[in-house]
Coordinates of C-alpha atoms in Angstrom, one line a residue:
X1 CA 0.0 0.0 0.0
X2 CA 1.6 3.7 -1.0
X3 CA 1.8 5.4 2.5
X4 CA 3.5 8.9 3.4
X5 CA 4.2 10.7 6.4
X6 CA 2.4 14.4 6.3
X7 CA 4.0 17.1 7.9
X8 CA 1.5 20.5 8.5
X9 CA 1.0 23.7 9.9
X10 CA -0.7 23.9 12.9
X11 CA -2.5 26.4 14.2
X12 CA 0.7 28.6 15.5
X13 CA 1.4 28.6 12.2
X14 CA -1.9 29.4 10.8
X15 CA -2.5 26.3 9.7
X16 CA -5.4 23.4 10.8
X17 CA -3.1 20.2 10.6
X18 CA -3.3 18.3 14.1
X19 CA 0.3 16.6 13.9
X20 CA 2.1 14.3 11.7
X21 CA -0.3 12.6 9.4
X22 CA -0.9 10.1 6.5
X23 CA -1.8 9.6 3.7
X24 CA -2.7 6.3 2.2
X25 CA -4.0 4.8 -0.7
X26 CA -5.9 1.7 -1.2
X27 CA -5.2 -1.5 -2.2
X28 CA -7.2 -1.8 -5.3
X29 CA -6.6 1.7 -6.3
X30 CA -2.8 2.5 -5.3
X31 CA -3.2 6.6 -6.4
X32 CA -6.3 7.2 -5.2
X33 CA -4.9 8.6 -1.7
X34 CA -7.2 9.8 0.9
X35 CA -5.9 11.4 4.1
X36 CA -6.0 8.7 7.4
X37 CA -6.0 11.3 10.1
X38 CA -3.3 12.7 12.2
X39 CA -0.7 9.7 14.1
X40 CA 0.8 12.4 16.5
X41 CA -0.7 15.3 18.5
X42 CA 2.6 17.3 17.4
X43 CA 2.4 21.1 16.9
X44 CA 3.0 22.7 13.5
X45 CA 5.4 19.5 11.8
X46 CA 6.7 21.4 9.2
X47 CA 9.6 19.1 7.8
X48 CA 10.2 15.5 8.3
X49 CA 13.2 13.4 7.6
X50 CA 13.9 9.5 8.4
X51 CA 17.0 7.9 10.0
X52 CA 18.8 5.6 7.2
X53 CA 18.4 2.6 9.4
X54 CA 16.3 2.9 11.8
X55 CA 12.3 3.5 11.8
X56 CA 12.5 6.5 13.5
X57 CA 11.3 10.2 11.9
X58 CA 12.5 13.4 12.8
X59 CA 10.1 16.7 12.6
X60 CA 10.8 20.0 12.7
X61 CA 8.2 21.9 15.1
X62 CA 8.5 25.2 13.3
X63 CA 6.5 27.2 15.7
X64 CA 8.1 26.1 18.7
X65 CA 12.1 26.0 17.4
X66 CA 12.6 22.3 18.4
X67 CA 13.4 19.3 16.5
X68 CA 11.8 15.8 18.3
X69 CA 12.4 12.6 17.2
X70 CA 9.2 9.9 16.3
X71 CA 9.0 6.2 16.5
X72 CA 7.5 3.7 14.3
X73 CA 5.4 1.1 16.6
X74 CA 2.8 -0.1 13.8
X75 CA 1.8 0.0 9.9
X76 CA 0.7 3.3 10.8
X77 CA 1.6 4.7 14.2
X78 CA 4.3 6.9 15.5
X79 CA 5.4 7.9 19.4
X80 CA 7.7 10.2 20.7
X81 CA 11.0 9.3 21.0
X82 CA 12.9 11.1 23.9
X83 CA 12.4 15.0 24.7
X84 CA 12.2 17.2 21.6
X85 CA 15.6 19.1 21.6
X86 CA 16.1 23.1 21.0
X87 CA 16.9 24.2 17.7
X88 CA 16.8 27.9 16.8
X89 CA 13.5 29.8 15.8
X90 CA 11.8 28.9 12.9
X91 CA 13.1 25.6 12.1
X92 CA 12.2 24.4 9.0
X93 CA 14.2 21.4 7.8
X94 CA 16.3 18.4 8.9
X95 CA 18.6 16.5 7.0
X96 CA 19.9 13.0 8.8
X97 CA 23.4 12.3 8.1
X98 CA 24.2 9.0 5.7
X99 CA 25.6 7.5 9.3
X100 CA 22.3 8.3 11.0
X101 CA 24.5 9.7 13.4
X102 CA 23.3 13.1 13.7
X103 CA 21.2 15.6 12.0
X104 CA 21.2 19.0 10.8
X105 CA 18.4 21.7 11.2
X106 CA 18.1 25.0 9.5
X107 CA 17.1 27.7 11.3
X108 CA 14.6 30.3 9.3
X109 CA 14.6 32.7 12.2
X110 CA 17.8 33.5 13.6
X111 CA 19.6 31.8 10.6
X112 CA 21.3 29.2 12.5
X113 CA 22.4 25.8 11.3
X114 CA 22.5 23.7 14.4
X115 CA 23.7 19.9 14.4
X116 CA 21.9 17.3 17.0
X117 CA 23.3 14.6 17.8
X118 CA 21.3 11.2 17.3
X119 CA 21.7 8.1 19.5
X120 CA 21.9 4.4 18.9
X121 CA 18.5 3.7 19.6
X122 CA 17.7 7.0 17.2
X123 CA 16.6 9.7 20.0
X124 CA 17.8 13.0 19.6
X125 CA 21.0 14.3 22.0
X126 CA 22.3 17.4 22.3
X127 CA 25.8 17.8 20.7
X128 CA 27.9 19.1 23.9
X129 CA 30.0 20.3 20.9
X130 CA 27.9 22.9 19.5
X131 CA 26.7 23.5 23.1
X132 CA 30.6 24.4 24.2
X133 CA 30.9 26.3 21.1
X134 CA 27.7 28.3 21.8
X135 CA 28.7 28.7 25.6
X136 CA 32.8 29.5 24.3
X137 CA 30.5 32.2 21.4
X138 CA 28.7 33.8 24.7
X139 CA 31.6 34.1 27.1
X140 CA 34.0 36.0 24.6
X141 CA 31.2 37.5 22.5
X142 CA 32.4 35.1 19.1
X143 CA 30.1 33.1 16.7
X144 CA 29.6 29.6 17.4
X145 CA 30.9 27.7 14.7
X146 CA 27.7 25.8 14.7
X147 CA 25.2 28.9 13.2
X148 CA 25.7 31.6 10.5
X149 CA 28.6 33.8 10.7
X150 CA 28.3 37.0 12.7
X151 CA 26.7 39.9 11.9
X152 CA 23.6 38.7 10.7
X153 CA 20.5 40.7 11.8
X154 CA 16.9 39.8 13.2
X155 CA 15.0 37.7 10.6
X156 CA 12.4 39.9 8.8
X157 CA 8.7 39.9 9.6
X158 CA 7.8 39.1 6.3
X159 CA 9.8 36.1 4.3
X160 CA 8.8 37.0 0.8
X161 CA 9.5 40.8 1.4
X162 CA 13.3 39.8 0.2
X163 CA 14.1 43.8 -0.4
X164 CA 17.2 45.5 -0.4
X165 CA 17.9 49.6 0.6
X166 CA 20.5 51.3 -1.2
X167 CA 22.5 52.6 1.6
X168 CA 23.7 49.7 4.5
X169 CA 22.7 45.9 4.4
X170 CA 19.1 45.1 6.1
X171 CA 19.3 41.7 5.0
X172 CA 18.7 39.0 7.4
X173 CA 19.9 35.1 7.7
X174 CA 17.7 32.9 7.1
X175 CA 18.7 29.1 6.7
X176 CA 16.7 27.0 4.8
X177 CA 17.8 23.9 4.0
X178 CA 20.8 21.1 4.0
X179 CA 22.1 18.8 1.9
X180 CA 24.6 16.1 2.6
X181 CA 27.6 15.8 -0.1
X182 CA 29.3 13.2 -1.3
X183 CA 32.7 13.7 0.2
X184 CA 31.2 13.9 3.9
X185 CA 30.5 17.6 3.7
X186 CA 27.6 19.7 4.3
X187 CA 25.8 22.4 1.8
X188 CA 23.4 24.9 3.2
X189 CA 21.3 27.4 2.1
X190 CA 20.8 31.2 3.5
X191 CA 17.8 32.6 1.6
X192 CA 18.7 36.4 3.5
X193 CA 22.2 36.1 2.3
X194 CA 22.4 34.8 -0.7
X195 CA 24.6 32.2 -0.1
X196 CA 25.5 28.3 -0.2
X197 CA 27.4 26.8 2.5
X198 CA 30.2 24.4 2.8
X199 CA 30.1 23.2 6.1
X200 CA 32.8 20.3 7.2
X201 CA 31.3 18.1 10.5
X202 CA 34.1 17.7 13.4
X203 CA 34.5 16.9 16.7
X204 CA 34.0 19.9 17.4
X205 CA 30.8 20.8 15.6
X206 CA 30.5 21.9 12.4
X207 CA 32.9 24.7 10.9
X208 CA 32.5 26.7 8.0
X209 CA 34.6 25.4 5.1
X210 CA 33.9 27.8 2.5
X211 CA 30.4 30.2 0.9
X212 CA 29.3 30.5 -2.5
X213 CA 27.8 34.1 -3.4
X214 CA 24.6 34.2 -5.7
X215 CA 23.8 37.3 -7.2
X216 CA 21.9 40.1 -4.7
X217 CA 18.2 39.2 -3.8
X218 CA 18.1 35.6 -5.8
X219 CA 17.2 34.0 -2.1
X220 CA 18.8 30.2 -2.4
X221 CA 15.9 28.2 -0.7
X222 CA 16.1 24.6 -1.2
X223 CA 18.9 21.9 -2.9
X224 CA 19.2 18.3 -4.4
X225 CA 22.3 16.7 -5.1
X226 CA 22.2 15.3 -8.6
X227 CA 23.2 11.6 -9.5
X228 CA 26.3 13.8 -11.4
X229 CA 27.8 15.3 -8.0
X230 CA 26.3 18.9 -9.1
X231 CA 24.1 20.4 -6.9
X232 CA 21.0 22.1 -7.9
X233 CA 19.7 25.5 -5.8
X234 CA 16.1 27.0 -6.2
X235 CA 16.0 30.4 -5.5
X236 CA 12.6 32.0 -3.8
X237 CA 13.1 35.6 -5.2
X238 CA 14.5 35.5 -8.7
X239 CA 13.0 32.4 -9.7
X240 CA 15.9 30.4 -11.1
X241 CA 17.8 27.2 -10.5
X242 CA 21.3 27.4 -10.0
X243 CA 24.0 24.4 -10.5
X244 CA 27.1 24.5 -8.3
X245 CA 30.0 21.9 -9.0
X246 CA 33.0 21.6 -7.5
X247 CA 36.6 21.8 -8.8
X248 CA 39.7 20.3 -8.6
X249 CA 40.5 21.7 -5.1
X250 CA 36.8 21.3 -3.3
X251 CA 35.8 24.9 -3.6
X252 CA 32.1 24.7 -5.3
X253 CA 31.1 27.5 -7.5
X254 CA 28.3 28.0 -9.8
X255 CA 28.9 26.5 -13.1
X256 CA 25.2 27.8 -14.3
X257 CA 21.7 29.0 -14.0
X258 CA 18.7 28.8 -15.8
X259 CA 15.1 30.1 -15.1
X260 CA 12.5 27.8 -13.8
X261 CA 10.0 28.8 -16.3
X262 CA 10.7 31.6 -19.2
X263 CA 7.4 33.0 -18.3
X264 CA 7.7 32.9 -14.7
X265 CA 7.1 36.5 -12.9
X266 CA 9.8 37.5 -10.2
X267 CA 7.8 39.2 -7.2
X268 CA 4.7 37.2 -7.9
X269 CA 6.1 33.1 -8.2
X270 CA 8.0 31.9 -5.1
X271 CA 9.8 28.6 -6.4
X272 CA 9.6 26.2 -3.6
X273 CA 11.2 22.8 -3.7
X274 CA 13.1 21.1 -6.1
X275 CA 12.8 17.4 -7.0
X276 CA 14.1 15.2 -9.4
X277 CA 13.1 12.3 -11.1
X278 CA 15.0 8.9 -9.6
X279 CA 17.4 8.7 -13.2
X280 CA 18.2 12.6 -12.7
X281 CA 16.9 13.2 -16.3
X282 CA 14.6 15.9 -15.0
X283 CA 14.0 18.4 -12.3
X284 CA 10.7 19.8 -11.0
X285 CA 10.0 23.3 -9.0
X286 CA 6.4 24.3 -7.9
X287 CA 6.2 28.4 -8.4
X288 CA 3.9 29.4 -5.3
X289 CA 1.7 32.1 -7.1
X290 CA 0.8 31.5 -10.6
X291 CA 0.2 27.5 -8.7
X292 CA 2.2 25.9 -11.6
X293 CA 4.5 22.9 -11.5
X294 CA 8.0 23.8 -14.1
X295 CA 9.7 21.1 -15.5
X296 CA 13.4 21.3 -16.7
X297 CA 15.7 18.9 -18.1
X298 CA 19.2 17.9 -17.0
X299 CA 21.7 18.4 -20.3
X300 CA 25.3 17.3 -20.2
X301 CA 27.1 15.9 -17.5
X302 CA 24.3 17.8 -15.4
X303 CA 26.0 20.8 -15.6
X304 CA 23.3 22.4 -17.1
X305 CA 19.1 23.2 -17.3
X306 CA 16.9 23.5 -19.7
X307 CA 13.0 24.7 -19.1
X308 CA 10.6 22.0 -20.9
X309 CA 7.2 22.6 -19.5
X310 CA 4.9 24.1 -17.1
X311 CA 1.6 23.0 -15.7
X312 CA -1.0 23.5 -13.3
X313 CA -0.4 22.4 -10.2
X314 CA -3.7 21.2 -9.2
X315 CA -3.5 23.1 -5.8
X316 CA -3.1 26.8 -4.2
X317 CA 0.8 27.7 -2.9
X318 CA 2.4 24.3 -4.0
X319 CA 4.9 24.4 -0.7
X320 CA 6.2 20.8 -1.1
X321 CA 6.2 18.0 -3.9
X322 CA 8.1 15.0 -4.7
X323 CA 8.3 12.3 -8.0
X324 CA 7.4 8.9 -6.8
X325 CA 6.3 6.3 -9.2
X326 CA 6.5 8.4 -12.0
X327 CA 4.2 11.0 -11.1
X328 CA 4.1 14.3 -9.1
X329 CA 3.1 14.6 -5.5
X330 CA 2.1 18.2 -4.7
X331 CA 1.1 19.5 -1.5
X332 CA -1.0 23.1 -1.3
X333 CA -0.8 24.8 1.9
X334 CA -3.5 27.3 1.4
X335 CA -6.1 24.9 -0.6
X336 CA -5.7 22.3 1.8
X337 CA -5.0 19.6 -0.5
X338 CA -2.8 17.8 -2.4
X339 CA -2.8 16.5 -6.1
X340 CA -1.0 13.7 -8.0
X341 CA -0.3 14.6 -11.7
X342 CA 0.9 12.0 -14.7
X343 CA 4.3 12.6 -15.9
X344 CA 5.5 11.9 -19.2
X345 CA 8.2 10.0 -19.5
X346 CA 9.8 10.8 -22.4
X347 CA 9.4 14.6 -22.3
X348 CA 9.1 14.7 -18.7
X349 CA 6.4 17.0 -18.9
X350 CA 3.3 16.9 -16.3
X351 CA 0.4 15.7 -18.3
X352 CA -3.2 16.5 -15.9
X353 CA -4.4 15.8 -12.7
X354 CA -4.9 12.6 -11.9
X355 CA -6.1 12.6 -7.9
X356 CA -7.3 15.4 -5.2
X357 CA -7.6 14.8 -1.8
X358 CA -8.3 16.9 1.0
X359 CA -5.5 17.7 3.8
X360 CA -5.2 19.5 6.7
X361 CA -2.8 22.7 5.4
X362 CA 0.3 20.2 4.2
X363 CA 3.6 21.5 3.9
X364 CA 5.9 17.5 2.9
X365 CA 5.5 14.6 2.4
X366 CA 7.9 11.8 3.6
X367 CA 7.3 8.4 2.6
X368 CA 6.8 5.5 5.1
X369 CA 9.1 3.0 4.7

């Protein structure tokens, strides 16, 4: 039976979802999913992520700046695992490590990335690491080398304001996602700043390795690492997916950068996520606004885009959506529900709705192993 996890807003949040819930189809009809009612009582689950060996998900409570750690303990039922463990305000993602070892949250608020670490049995500890580092960063007034750099100011009030003064710098961090590369290190994304991360994990927490600049007022949001090794960047503001490789000597830079859609309207579409089909052939960004789902395909080595389609997206504000089974998953945060579209294989295009369901103000989908 198809199952997913269903992280929601809650009513902090503005939202009506109850806690983590799921979604399930049936077993004559596989893609005709219906929502099964909320597993959890858990506040405003914005994000979820699994461990890589262990049934145990990991949500990130948005509206209350902690991550907290869930159990499997049926076919369909989850329990807290452990305390939930601080974060920094406005968490919005987690990405487990390939070791299941720890995890890293990004920080919308405050701009922090912040790694937890993650126990044998999968609960959620506090790395003393980043705890001395924070402690060392209050004592003698120095950044922690587990959040931004310094100088970052008070996230803004309003996240799709994205505006920029002519005299002085008002911008503020805000972290939005992580992505896990293939020589251990970690990429991460600061919509505020404009940058891409390098992070490289030690003993001592995580220290900053190296940044890569996009241009002024793009706002980098989220990331997937392509089959390739290049690593694909959505950007909320301009409305364009950059590619970042890296050279001979580690540093990543941006090798390109295409617009999700030619027709696409800066100021009015807010790209969202960005998914990939499982061959890496094509790459799929929901523009919140104009509710449409852009398809582009992967030319070269992956080194570069190209825009091949855009559809409907079947729902209002697509916030989260992911290719499974050769079709589109798309979850709509202010419709309250999510759609399923065809894909074509060959072009990669979407082809029509083929399901609706109602949902509780969804925001990902995560699916149950």
């Amino acid at each position: 039976m198809t199952r997913f996890w269903l992280g929601g807003y809650g009513a902090a949040m503005g939202g009506s979802a109850d806690g983590i819930g799921l979604l399930a189809g049936d077993e004559q009809t596989p893609t005709k999913l219906s929502y099964r009612g909320a597993v959890t009582e858990t506040p405003s689950p914005s994000w979820l992520a699994q461990h890589p060996t262990l049934d145990v998900v990991y949500a990130a409570r948005e509206a209350d700046a902690v991550v907290q750690a869930f159990r499997r303990t049926g076919e369909s039922a989850l329990q807290p695992l452990g305390d939930p463990v601080e974060a920094g305000d406005s968490v919005c993602h987690v990405a487990v490590s390939p070791s299941g070892g720890y995890l890293v949250a990004s920080c919308y608020g405050d701009g922090r990335v912040v790694r937890i670490g993650i126990a044998a049995d999968g609960s959620l500890v506090p790395d003393a690491a980043n705890k001395a580092a924070e402690l060392r960063a209050a004592l003698l007034g120095e950044p922690a080398q587990t959040s931004a750099p310094a100088g970052v100011a008070a996230a803004a009030s309003d996240p799709y304001a994205g505006a920029l003064t002519a005299t002085g710098d008002p911008r503020a961090s805000h972290a939005h996602a992580a992505a896990f590369l293939a020589d251990g290190r970690i990429a991460t994304t600061d919509l505020g700043f404009d940058l891409v991360r390098i992070w490289r994990p030690t003993s001592g927490g995580l220290v900053l390795d190296h940044e890569v600049t996009l241009p002024q007022g793009t706002g980098p949001r989220h990331m997937i690492v392509h089959p390739s090794g290049h690593l694909h960047v959505v950007t909320e503001y301009s409305c364009e997916v950059f590619t970042l490789a890296a050279g001979p000597d580690g540093t990543w830079s941006v090798v390109s950068s295409t617009l999700s859609s030619p027709i696409a309207q800066v100021g009015v579409d807010f790209p969202a996520e960005l998914a990939r089909t499982r061959d890496g052939q094509f790459l799929y960004t929901a523009l919140r606004g104009s509710n449409t789902i852009a398809a582009l395909r992967v030319r070269g080595a992956g080194e570069s885009l190209e825009s091949v389609a855009l559809a409907d997206a079947g729902v209002d504000w697509p916030r989260h959506h992911i290719v499974h089974e050769g079709k589109l998953l798309v979850a709509g945060q202010r419709s309250d529900t999510i759609a399923l579209l065809d894909l074509d294989e060959r072009t990669g295009a979407p082809l029509g709705i083929r399901h609706e369901a109602q949902v509780p103000t969804p925001t990902h989908f995560l699916r149950v192993r």
